[in-house]
JSON list of C-alpha atoms and ligand atoms in Angstrom, two decimals:
[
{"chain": "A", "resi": 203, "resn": "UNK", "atom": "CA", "xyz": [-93.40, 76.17, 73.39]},
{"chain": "A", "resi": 204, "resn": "UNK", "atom": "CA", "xyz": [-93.27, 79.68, 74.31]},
{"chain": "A", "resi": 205, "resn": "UNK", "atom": "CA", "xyz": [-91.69, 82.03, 72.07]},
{"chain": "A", "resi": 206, "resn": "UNK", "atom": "CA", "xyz": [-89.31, 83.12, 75.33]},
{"chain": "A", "resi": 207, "resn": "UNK", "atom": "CA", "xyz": [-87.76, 79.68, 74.84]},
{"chain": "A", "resi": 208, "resn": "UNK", "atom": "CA", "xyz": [-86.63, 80.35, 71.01]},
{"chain": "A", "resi": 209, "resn": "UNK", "atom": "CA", "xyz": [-83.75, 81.79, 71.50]},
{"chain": "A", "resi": 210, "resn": "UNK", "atom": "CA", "xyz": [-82.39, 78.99, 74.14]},
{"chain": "A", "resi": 211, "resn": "UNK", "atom": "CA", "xyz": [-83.40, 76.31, 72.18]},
{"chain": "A", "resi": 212, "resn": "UNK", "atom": "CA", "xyz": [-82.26, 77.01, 68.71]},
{"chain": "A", "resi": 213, "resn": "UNK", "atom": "CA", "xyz": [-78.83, 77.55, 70.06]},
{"chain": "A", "resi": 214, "resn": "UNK", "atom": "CA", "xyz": [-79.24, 73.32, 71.14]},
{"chain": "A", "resi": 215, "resn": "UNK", "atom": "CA", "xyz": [-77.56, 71.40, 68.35]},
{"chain": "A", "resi": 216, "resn": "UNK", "atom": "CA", "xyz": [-79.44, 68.20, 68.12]},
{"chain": "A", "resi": 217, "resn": "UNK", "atom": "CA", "xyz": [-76.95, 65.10, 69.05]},
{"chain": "A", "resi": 218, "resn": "UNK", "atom": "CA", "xyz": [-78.93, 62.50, 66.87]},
{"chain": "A", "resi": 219, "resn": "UNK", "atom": "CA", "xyz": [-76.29, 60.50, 65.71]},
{"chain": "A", "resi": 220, "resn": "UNK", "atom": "CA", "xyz": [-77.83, 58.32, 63.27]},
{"chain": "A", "resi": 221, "resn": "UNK", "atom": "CA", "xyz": [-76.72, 53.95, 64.55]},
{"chain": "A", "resi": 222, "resn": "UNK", "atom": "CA", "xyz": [-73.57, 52.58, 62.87]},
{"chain": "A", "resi": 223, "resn": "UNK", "atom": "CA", "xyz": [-74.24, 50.29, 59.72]},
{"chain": "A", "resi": 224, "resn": "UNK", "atom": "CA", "xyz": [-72.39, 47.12, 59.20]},
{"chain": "A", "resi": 225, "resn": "UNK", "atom": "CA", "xyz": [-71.26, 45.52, 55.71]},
{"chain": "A", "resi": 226, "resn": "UNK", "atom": "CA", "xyz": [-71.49, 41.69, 55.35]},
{"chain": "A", "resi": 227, "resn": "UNK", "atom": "CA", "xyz": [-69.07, 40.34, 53.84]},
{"chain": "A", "resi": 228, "resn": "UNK", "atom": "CA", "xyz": [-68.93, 37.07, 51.82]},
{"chain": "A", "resi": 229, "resn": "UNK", "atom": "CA", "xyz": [-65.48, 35.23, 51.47]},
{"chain": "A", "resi": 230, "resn": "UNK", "atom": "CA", "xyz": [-64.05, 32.98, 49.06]},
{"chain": "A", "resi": 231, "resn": "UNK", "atom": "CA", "xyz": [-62.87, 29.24, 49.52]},
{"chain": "A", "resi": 232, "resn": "UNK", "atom": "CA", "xyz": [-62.07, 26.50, 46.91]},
{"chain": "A", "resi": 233, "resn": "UNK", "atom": "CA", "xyz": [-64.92, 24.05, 48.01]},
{"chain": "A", "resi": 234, "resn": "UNK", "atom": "CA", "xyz": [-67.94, 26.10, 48.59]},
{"chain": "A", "resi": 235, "resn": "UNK", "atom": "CA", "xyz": [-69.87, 25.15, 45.29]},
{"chain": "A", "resi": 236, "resn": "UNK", "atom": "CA", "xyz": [-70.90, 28.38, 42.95]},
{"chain": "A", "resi": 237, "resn": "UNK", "atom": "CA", "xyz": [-74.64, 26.87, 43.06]},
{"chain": "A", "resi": 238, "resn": "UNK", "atom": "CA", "xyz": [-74.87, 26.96, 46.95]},
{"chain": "A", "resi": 239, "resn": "UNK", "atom": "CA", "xyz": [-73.29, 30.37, 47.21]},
{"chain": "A", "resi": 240, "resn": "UNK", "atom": "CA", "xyz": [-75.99, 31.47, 44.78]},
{"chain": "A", "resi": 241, "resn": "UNK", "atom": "CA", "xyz": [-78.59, 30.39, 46.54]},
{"chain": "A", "resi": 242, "resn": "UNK", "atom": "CA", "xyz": [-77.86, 32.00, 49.97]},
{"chain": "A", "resi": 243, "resn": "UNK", "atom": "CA", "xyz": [-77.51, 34.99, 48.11]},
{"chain": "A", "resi": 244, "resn": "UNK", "atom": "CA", "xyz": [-81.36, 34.38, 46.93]},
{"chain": "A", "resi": 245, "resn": "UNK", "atom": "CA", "xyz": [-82.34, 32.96, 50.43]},
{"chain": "A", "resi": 246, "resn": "UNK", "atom": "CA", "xyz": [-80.83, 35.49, 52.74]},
{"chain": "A", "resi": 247, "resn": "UNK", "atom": "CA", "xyz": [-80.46, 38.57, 50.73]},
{"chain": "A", "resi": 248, "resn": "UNK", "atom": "CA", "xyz": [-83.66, 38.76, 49.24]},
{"chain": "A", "resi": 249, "resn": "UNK", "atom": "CA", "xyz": [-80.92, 39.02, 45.26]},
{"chain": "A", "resi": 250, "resn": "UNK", "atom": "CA", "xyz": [-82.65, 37.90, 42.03]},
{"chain": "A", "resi": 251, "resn": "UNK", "atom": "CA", "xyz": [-80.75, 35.12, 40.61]},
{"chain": "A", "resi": 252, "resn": "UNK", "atom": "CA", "xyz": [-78.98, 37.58, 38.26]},
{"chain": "A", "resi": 253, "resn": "UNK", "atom": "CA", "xyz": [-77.53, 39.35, 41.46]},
{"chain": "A", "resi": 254, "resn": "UNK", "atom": "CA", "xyz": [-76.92, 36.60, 43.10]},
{"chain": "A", "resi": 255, "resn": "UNK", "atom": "CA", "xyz": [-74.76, 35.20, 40.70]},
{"chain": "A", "resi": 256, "resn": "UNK", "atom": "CA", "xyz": [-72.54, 38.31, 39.53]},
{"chain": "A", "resi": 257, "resn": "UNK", "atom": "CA", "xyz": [-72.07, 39.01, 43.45]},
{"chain": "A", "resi": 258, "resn": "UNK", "atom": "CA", "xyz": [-71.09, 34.87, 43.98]},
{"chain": "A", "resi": 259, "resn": "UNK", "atom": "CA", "xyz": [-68.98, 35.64, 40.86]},
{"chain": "A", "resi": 260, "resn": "UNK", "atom": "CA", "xyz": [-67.22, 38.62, 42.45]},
{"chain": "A", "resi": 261, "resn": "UNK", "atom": "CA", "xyz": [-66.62, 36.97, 45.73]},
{"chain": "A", "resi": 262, "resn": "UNK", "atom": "CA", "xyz": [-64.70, 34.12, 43.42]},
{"chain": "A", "resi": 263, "resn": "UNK", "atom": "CA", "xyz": [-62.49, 36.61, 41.66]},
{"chain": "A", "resi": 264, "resn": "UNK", "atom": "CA", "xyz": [-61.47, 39.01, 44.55]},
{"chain": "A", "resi": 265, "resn": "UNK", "atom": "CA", "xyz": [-61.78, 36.57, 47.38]},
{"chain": "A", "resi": 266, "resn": "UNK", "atom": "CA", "xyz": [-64.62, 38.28, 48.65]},
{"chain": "A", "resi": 267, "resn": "UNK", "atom": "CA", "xyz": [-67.48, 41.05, 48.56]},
{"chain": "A", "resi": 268, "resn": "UNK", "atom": "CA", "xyz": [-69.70, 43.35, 50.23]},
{"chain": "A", "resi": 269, "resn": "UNK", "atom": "CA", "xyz": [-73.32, 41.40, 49.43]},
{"chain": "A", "resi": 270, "resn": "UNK", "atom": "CA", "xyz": [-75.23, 43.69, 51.84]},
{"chain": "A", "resi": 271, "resn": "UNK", "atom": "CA", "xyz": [-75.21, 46.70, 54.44]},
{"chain": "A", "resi": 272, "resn": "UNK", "atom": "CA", "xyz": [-77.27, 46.66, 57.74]},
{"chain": "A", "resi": 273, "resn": "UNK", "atom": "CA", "xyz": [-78.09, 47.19, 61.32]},
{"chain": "A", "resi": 274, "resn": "UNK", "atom": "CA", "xyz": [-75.80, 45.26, 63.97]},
{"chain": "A", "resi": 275, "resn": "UNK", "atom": "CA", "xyz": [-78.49, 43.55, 64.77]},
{"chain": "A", "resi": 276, "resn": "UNK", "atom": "CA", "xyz": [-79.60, 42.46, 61.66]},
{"chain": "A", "resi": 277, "resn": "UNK", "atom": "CA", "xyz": [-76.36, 42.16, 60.28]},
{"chain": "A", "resi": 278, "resn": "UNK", "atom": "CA", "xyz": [-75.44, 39.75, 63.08]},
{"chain": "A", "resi": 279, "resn": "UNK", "atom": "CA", "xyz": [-78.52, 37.60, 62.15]},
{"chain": "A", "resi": 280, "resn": "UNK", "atom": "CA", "xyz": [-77.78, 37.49, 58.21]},
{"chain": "A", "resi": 281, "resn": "UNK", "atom": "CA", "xyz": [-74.01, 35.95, 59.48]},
{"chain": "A", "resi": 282, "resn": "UNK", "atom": "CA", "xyz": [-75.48, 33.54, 61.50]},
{"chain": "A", "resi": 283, "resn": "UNK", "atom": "CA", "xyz": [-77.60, 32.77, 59.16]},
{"chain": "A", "resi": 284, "resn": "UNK", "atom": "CA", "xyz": [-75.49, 32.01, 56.77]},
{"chain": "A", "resi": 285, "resn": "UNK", "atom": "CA", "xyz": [-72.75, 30.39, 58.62]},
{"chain": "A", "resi": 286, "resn": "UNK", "atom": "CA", "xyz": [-75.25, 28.05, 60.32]},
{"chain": "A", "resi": 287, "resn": "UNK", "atom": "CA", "xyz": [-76.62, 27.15, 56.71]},
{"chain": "A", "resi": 288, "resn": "UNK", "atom": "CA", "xyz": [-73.11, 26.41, 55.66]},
{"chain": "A", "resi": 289, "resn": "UNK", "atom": "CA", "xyz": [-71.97, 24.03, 58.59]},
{"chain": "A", "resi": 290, "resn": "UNK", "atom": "CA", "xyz": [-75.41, 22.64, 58.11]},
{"chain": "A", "resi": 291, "resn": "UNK", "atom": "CA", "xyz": [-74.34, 21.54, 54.61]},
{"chain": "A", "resi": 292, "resn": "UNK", "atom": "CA", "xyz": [-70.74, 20.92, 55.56]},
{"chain": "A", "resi": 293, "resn": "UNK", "atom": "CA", "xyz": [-69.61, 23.72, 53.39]},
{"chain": "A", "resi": 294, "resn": "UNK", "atom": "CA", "xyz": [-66.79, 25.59, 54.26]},
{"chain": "A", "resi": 295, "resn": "UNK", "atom": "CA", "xyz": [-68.57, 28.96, 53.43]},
{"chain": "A", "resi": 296, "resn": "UNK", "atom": "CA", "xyz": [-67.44, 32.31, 55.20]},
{"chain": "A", "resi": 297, "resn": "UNK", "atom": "CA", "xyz": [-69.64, 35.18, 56.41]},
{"chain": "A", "resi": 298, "resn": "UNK", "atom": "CA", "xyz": [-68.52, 38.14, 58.13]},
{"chain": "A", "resi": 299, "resn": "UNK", "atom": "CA", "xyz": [-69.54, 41.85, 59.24]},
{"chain": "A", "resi": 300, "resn": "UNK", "atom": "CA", "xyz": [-67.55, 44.94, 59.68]},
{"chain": "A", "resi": 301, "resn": "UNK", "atom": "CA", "xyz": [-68.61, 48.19, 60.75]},
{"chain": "A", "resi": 302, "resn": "UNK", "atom": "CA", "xyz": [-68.74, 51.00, 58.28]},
{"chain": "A", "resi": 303, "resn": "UNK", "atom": "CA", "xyz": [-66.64, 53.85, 58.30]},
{"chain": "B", "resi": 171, "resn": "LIG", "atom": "N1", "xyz": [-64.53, 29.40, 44.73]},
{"chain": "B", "resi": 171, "resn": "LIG", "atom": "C1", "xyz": [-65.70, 28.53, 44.78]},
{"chain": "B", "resi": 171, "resn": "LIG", "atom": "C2", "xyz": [-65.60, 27.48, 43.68]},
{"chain": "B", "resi": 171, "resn": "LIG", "atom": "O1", "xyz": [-64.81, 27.62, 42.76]},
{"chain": "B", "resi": 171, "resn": "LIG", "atom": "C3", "xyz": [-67.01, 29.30, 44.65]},
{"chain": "B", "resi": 171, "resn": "LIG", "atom": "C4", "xyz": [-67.25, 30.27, 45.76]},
{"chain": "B", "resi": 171, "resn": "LIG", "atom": "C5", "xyz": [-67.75, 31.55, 45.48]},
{"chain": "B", "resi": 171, "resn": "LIG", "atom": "C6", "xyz": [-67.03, 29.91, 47.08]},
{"chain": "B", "resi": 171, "resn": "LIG", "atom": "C7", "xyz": [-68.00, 32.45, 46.47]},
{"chain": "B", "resi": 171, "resn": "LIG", "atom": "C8", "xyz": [-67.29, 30.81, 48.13]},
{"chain": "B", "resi": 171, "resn": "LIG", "atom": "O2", "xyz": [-68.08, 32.96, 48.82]},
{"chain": "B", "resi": 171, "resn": "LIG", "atom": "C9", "xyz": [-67.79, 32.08, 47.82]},
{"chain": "B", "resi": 171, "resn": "LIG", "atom": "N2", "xyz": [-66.42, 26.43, 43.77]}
]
């Protein structure tokens, strides 16, 4: 640009706001066997079995847990996901997202 337009233009703040990110959240029930919960955490959170099964363990004790942070889009996806797996195995198995503050 021409160096007449320096002055203008550095007095622009840039308004790139970066796009919300979304925690999903896995929640607790007394049917939902350890095993399965483990191995959506594997399947649709890409956690070695290690992971997987502190987070599952977690969930279990608190009644739930953040088990991964994303894009509303993909965030949506990894819910549905999961909650389709669920029904699919007639588990009662709960999978939320919430934006992050
Ligand atoms: N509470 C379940 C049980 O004792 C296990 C469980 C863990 C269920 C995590 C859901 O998100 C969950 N079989």
């Amino acid at each position: 640009r021409d160096d007449e337009d320096v002055d203008l233009l550095t007095k622009v703040k840039p308004k790139t706001k970066r796009p919300p990110l979304y925690k999903v959240m896995l929640l607790n029930d007394d049917f939902t066997p350890m095993e399965f919960v483990v191995h959506v955490l594997e399947r649709f959170f890409g956690l070695n079995h290690a992971q997987a099964f502190e987070i599952m363990l977690t969930v279990h004790k608190k009644g739930l847990a953040v088990v991964g942070v994303f894009s509303h889009e993909i965030a949506e996806t990894k819910v549905a996901q999961v909650m389709d797996f669920a029904r699919r195995h007639q588990h009662p198995l709960q999978c939320t997202m919430e934006k992050e503050e």
